[in-house]
XYZ file of C-alpha atoms in Angstrom:
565
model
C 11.113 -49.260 -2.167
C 7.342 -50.583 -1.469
C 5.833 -47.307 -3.318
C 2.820 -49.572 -3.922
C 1.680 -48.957 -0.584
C 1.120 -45.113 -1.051
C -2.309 -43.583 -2.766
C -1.517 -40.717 -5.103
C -3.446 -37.471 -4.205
C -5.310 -37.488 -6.666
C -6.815 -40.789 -5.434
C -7.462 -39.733 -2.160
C -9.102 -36.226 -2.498
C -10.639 -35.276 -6.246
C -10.486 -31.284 -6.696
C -13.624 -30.321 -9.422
C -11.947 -27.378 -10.956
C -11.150 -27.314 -14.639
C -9.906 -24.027 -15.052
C -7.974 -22.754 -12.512
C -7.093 -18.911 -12.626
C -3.834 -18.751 -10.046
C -1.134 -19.689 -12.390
C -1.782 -16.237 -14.668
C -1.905 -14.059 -11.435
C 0.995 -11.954 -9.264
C 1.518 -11.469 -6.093
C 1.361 -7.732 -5.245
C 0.470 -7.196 -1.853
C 1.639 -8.832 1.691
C -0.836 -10.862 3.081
C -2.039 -11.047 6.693
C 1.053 -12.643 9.113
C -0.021 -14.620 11.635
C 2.771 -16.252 13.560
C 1.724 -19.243 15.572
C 4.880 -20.185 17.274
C 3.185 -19.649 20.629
C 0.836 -22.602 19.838
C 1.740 -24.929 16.835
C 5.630 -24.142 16.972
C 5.646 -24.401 20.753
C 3.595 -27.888 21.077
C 6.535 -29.484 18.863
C 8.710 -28.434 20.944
C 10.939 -31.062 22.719
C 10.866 -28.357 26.039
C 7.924 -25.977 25.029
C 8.894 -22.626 26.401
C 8.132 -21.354 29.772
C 6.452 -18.076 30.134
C 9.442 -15.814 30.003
C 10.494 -17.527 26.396
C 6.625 -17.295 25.551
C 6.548 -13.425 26.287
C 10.071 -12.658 24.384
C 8.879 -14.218 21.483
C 5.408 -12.170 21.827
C 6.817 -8.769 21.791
C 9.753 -10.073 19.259
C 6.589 -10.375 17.126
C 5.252 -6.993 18.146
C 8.030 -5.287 17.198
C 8.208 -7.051 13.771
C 4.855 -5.445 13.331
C 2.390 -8.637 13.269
C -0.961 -7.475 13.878
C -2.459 -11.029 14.681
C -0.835 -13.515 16.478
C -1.549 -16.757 18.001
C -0.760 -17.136 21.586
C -1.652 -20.134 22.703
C -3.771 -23.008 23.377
C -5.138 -22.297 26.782
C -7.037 -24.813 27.167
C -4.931 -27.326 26.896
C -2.453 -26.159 29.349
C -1.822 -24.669 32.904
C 1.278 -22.830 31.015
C -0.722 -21.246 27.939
C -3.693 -20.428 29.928
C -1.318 -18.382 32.437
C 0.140 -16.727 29.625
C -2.803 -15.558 28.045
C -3.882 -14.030 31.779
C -0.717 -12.166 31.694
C -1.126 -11.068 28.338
C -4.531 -9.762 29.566
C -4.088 -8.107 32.725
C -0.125 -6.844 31.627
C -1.202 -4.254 29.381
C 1.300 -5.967 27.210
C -0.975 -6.090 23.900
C -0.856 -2.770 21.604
C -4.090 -1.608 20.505
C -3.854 -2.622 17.036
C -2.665 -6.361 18.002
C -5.555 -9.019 17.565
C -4.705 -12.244 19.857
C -5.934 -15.068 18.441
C -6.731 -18.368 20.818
C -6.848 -22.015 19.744
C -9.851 -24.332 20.961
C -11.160 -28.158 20.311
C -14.583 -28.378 19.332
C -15.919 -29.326 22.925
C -17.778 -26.769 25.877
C -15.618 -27.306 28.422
C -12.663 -26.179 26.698
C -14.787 -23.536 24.727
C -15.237 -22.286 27.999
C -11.859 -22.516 29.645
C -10.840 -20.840 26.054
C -13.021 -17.632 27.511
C -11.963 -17.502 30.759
C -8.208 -16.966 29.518
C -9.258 -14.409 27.193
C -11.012 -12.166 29.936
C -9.994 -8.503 29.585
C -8.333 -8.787 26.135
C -10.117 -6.107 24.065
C -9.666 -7.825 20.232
C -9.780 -11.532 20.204
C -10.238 -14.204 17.511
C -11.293 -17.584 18.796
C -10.323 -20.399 16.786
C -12.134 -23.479 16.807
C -10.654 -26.592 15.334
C -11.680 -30.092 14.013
C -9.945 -32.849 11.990
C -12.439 -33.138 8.680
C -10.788 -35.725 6.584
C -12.204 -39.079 6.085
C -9.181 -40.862 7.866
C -9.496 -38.965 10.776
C -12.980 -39.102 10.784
C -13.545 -42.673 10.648
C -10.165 -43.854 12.898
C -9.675 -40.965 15.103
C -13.143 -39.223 15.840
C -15.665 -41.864 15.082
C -18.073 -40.272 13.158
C -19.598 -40.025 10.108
C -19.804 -36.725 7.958
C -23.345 -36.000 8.974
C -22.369 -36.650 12.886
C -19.091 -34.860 12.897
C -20.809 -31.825 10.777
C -23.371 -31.645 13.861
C -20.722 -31.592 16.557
C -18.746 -28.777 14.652
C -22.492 -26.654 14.174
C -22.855 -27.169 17.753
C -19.599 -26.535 19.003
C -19.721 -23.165 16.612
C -22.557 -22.047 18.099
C -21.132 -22.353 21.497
C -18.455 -20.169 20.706
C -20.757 -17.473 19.577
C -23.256 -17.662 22.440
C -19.920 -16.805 24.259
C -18.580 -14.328 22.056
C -21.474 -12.127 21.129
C -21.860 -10.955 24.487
C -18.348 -9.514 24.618
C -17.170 -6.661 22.292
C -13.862 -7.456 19.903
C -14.257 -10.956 19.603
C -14.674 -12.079 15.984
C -14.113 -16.547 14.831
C -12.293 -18.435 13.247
C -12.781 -22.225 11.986
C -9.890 -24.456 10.833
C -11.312 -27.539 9.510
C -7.806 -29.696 10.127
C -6.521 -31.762 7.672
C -8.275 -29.975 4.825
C -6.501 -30.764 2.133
C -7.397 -34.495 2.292
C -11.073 -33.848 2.951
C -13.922 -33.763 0.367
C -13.860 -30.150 -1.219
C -18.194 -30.264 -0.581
C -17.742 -31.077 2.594
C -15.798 -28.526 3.690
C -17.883 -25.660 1.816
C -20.992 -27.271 3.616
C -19.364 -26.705 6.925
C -17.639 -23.307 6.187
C -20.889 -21.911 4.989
C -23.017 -23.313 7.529
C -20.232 -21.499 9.996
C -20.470 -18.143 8.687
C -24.176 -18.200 8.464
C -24.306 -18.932 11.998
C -21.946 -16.252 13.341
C -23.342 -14.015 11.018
C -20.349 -12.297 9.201
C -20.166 -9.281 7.914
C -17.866 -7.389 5.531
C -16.883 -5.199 8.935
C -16.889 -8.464 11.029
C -15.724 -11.278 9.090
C -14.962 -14.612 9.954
C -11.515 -16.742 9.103
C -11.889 -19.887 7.507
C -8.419 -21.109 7.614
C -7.492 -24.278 5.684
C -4.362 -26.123 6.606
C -2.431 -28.840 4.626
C -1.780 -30.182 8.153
C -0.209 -33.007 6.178
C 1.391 -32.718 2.980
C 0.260 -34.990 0.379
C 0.421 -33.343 -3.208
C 2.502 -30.994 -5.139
C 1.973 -27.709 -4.630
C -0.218 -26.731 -7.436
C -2.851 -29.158 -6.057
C -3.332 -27.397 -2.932
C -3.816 -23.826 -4.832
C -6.596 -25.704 -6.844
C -8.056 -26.652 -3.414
C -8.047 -22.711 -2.264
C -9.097 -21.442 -5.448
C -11.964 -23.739 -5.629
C -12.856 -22.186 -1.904
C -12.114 -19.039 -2.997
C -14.763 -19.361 -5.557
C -17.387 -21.048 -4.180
C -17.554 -19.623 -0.575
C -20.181 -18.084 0.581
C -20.509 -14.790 1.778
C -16.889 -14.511 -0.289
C -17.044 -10.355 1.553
C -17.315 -11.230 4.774
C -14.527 -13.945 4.600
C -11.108 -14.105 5.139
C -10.095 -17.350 3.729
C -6.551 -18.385 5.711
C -3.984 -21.325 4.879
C -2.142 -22.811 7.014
C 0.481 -25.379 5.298
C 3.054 -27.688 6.504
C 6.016 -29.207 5.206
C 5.898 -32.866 5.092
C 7.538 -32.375 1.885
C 9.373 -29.666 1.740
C 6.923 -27.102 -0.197
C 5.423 -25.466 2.200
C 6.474 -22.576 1.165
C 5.468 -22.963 -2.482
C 2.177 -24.661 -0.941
C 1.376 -20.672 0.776
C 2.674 -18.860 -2.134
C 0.500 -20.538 -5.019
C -2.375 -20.636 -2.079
C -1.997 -16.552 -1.919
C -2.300 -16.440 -6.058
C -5.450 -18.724 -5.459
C -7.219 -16.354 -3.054
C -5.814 -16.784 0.373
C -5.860 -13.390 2.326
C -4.196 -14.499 5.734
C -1.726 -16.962 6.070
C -0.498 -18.757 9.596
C 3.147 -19.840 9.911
C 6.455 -20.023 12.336
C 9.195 -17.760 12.238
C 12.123 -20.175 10.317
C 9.393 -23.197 10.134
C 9.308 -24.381 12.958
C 6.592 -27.086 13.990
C 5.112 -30.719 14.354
C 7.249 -33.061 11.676
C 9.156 -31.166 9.438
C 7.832 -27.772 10.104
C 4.922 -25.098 9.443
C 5.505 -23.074 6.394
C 8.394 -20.715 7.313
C 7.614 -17.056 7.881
C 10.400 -15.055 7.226
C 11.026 -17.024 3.721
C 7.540 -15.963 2.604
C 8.302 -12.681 3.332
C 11.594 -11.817 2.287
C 10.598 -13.628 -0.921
C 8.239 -10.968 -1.516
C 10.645 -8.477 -0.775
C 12.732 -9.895 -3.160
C 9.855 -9.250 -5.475
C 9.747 -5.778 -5.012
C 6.532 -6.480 -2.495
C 6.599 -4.532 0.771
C 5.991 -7.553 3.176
C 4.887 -5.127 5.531
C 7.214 -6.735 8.647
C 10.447 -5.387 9.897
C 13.420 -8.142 9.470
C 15.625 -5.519 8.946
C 17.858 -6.551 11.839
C 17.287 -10.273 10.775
C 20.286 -11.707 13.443
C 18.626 -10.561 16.103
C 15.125 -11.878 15.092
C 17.318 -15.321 14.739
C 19.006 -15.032 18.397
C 15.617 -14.441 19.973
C 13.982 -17.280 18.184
C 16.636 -19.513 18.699
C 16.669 -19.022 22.507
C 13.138 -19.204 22.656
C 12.817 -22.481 20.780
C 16.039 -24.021 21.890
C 17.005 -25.291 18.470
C 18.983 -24.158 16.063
C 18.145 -21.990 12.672
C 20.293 -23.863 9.981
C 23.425 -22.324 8.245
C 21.690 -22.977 4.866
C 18.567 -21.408 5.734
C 17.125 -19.331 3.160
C 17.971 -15.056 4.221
C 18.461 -15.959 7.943
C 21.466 -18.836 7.965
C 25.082 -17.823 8.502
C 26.088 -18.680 5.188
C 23.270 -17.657 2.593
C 25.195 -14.415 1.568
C 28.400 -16.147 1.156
C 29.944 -17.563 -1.443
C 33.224 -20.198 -1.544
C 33.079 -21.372 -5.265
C 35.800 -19.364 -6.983
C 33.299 -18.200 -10.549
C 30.405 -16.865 -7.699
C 33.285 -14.541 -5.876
C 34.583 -13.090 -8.835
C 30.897 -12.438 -9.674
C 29.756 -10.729 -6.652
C 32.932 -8.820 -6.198
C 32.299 -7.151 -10.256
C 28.938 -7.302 -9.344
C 29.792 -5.072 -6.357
C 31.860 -2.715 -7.545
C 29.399 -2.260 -10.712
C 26.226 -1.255 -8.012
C 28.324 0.759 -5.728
C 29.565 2.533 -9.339
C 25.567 2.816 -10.492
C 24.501 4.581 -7.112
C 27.239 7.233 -7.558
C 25.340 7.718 -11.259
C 22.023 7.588 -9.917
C 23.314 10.083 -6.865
C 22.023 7.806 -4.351
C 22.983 5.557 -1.148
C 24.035 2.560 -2.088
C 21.407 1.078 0.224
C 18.763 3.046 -2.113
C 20.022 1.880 -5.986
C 18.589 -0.989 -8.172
C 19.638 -3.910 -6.555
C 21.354 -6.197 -9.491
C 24.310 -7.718 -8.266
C 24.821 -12.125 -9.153
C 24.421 -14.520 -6.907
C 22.713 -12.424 -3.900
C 18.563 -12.355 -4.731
C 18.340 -9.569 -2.151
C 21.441 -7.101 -0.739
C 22.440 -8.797 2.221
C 22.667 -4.787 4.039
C 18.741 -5.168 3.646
C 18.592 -7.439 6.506
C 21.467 -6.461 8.719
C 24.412 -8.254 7.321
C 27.492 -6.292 5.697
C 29.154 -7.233 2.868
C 32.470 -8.319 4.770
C 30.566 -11.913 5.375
C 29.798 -12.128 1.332
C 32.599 -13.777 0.623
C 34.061 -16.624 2.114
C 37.469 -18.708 1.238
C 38.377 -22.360 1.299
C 39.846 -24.956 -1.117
C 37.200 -24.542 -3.674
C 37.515 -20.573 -3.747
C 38.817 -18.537 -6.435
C 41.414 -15.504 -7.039
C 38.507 -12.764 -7.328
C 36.903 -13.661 -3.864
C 40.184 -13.321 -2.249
C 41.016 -10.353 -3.543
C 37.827 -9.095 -2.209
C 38.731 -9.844 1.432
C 42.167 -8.766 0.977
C 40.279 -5.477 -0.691
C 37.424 -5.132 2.352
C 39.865 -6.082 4.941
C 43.282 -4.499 4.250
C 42.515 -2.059 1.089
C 44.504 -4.189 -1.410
C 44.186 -3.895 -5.293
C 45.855 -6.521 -6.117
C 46.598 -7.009 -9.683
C 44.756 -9.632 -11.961
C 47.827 -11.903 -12.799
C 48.662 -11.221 -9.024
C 45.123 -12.443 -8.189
C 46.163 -15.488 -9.777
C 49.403 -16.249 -8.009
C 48.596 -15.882 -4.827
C 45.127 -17.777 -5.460
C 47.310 -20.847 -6.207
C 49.164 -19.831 -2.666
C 45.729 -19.789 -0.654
C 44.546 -23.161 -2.668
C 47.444 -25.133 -1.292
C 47.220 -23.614 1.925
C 43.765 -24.266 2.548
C 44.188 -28.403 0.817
C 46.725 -28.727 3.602
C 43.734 -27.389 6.665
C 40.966 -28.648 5.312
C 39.472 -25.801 6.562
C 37.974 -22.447 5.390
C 40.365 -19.186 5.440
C 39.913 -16.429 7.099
C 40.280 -12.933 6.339
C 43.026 -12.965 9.085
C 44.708 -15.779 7.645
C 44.621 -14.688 4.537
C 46.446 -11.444 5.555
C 49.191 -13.511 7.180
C 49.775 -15.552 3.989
C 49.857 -12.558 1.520
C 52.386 -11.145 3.949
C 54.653 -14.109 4.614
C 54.692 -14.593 0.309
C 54.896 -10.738 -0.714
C 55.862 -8.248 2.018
C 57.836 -9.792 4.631
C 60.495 -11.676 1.927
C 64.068 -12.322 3.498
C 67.014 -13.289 0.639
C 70.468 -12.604 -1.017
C 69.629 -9.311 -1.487
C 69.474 -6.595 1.796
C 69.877 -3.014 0.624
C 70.888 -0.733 3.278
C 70.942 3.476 2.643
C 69.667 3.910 -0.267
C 68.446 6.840 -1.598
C 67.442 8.162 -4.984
C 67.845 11.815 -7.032
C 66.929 12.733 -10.406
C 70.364 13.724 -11.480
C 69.286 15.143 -14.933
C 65.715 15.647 -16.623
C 64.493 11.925 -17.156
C 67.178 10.799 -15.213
C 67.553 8.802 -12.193
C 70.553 7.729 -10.020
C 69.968 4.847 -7.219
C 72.836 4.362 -4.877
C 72.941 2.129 -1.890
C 74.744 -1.027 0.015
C 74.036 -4.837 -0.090
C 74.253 -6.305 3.223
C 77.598 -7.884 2.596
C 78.912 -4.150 1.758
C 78.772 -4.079 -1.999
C 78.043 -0.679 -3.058
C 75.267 -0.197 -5.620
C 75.360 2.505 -8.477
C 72.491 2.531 -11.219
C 70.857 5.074 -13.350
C 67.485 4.963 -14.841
C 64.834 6.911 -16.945
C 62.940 6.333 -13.228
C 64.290 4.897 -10.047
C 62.823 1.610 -10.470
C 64.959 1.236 -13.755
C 67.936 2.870 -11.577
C 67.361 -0.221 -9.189
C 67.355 -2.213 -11.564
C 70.567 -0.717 -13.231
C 72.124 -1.184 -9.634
C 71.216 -4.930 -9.153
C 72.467 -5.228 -12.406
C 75.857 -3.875 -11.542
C 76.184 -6.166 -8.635
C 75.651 -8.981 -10.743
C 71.943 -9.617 -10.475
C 70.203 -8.872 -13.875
C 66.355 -7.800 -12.637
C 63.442 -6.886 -15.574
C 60.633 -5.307 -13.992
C 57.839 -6.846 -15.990
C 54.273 -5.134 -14.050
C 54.220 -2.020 -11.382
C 51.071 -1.204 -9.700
C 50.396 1.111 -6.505
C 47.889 2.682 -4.665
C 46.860 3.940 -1.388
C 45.037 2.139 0.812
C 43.499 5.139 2.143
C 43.209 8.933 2.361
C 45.147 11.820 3.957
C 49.083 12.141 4.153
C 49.857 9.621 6.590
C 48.056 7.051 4.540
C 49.991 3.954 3.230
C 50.708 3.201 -0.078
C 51.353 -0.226 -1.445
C 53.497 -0.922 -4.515
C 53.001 -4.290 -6.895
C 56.047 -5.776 -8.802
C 55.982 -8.772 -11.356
C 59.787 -8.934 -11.752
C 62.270 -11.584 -13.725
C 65.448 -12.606 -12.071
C 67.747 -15.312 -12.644
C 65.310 -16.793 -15.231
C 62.547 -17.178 -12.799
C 59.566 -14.357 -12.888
C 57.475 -13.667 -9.465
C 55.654 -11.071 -6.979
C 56.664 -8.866 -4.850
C 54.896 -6.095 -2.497
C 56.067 -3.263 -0.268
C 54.096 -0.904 1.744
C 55.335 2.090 3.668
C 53.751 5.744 3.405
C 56.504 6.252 1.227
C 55.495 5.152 -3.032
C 58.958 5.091 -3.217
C 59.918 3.195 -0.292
C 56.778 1.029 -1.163
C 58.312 0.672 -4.578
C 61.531 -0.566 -4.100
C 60.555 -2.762 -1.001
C 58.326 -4.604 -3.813
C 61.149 -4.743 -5.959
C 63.605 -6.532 -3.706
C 60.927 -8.482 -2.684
C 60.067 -9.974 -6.000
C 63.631 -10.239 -6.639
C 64.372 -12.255 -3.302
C 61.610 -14.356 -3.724
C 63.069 -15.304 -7.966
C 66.513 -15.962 -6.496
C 65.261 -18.505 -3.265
C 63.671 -20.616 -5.991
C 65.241 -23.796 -6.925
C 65.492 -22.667 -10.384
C 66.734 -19.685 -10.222
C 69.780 -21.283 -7.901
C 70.277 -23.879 -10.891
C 70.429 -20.744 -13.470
C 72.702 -18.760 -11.384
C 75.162 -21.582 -10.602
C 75.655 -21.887 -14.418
């Protein structure tokens, strides 16, 4: 690989702070959301939504409870300048939503930028320009001193504007700041909020994007926290980041940016954006959730926030996305099933201590960082089974599903069932399939042995007589301290020597017509296996499991060899 090419970051932008304070501090309180995937997310769009997409994904974000949000770039576009009219004259804007507009650092556009926002009572206008040296001297053309002019002049445009309307407050993004000379940019942000005058009850937003990442994380927090520090007028400032994910840390980029001092940070719902992506939304804040941090935004319902997005954007959230993909809360690995499910059980047991909803107890359970019920999913998606799964997550579905208990060396046997059953596929198995397979091996078992009328009595205190017929018409005759061991004593008679080596039962549900299902490790013929019955009987449960496990000992190719000698 020619890595010779490529400047380290620390050759291309020097930070001057020694002592950074960030990496002692916590995050305790949400910031300030802004989604912009009405401007940013939509200009990477391959289609860029049309204006029923734009306004679904507005009042998506309206109901999540953003209280500024970036709707467009009007300006720039028939489409977004349309949008921001209807936003305008629609009534569609709650009182206590700010819209925030995106503008280039020239009058005519300034202007346009107005003329879109006509009507709206809170607005923050946000004026953009590319600062870094690169961009500076291959894109724009100027020097430092030239470009710093242009931005000055440009800034005071947008106030001359703005003062003479009510609810308009600014905003200044100087683009690409994390490659730009730390001076520079506190020359221009103070020179900005001198000139529109801010105030601790009208502050401006100096928001500071890694539009292109370039460092490890930790860098970019030194950036913020030397802004943080050295800002002017730090009380009438909101200081705003606004990272990207060039290499995949935008997320850790925003979170070590909050611990440095940012108050407001601008992102897509799932990360969506130019390249790989703004810094992802809904990670940043269930992270603090996780944290015990109210992000103050409702994903409680966090499917449908997916669906909307997704049919807004027209691309796909990924199965492996952090809280939001199909398959975060499940788990195929064998060890993590057997986890969750004791984990399971153990919070469900705690909240019954605690005498409160499960949804309401100390969330400690392995392998899920949050409880998947926080955010809309049930626990029936959890666990998931293929060739790589293990006994204790498929006794979980069978539990969820069909109300089994199976035993643990149960567990065990029909794991190996499943594991060759799902080499065979290829595929992952479902909760259906797995029913049909624990039926076919345990409950439905055809053999040798049909018994036909039976019936049991205790004949004497601690004494129990089975009597029935084998298919062929053998009559069967046992007693027994119970009437599994007067089964037993019947096979016996009729040639068939059965020791019942494990019983379980329960019921699957509750009330009197519930069903019961029996479990029976039995030895016949030299050859031990399973068995199950279920009926609303125990009894009839119990024997049913019996013959089964017996049936299932003499079809094997051992037992066959044993009996023939």
């Amino acid at each position: 690989m020619p890595s010779h090419r490529y400047r380290p970051a620390h050759e291309r932008v020097r930070v001057p702070l020694t002592d950074p304070r960030w990496p002692s501090r916590r995050i305790e309180a949400a910031p300030l959301w802004v989604p912009v995937d009405l401007r940013d997310g939509n200009q990477a769009l391959a289609e860029p939504m049309d204006p029923g997409r734009k306004r679904r994904m507005f009042e998506l974000q309206v109901r999540m409870g953003f209280k500024e949000i970036e709707v467009g770039y009007p300006s720039a576009s028939r489409t977004d300048f349309d949008f921001v009219r209807l936003l305008a004259t629609s009534g569609t804007v709650p009182d206590d939503v700010t819209v925030v507009v995106f503008t280039a650092a020239r009058a005519d556009l300034i202007e346009r930028t107005y003329a879109a926002v006509e009507g709206l009572p809170k607005v923050v206008v946000h004026l953009y320009t590319a600062t870094a040296p690169t961009w500076r001297n291959v894109v724009l053309g100027h020097g430092r001193d030239e470009l710093r002019a242009l931005i000055v002049d440009a800034a005071a445009y947008v106030a001359k504007l703005g003062d003479a309307r009510e609810g308009v407050r600014y905003q200044f993004s100087p683009e690409v700041f994390n490659l730009t000379e730390p001076d520079y940019v506190l020359e221009v942000c103070d020179e900005l909020t001198e000139l529109w005058d801010a105030a601790p009850d009208r502050p401006v937003i100096h928001n500071l994007p890694a539009t292109v990442e370039i460092a490890t994380p930790n860098v970019y927090a030194d950036q913020i926290e030397y802004m943080d520090r050295h800002l002017a007028r730090r009380d009438s400032v909101i200081l705003s980041v606004h990272p990207h994910n060039d290499r995949g840390t935008g997320v850790a980029c925003a979170e070590l940016a909050m611990l440095a001092g940012a108050q407001r940070v601008e992102g897509c719902l799932f990360g969506n954006g130019e390249r790989t992506g703004n810094v992802d939304l809904v990670t940043l804040a269930l992270n603090l959730h996780s944290q015990g941090v109210d992000p103050m935004i409702d994903l409680s319902d966090i499917d449908a926030v997916r669906r909307t997005v997704e049919h807004c954007n027209r691309l796909p959230v990924p199965e492996r996305h952090p809280y939001a993909g199909d398959l975060v809360y499940t788990a195929f690995s064998g060890t993590h099933q057997d986890a969750i499910r004791k984990g399971l059980a153990h919070h469900a047991a705690r909240a019954a201590e605690l005498g409160v909803p499960v949804s309401q107890a100390p969330w400690e359970v392995p392998y899920l960082p949050i409880d998947p019920a926080d955010v809309g999913r049930d626990y029936q998606a959890v666990i998931r089974v293929n060739s790589q799964s293990g006994k204790g997550g498929i006794a979980y579905l069978l539990g969820t599903h069909h109300g089994l208990e199976l035993p643990r060396r149960l567990q065990i046997d029909f794991s190996a069932v499943v594991q060759r059953d799902a080499d065979g596929s290829g595929e992952e198995i479902t909760a259906g399939r797995l029913w049909t397979l624990f039926r076919e091996t345990y409950l439905d078992v055809t053999g040798p042995l049909t018994v036909t009328a039976w019936r049991t009595a205790e004949t004497a205190p601690g004494t129990h007589e089975f009597t029935g017929t084998l298919r062929d018409g053998t009559p069967l005759r046992g007693t027994g301290n119970g009437p599994l061991a007067a089964l037993a004593a019947a096979l016996a008679g009729a040639g068939v020597e059965v020791d019942v080596l494990h019983y379980a039962e329960h019921a699957t549900g509750t009330g009197s017509g519930s069903q019961a299902v029996a479990y029976v490790e039995a030895r016949a013929g030299g050859v031990t296996r399973w068995g199950a019955g279920r009926d609303t009987s125990v009894l009839t449960a119990s024997v049913r499991a019996v013959l089964a496990a017996v049936n299932r000992a003499l079809q094997s190719d051992s037992a066959l060899a044993h009996s023939s000698r």
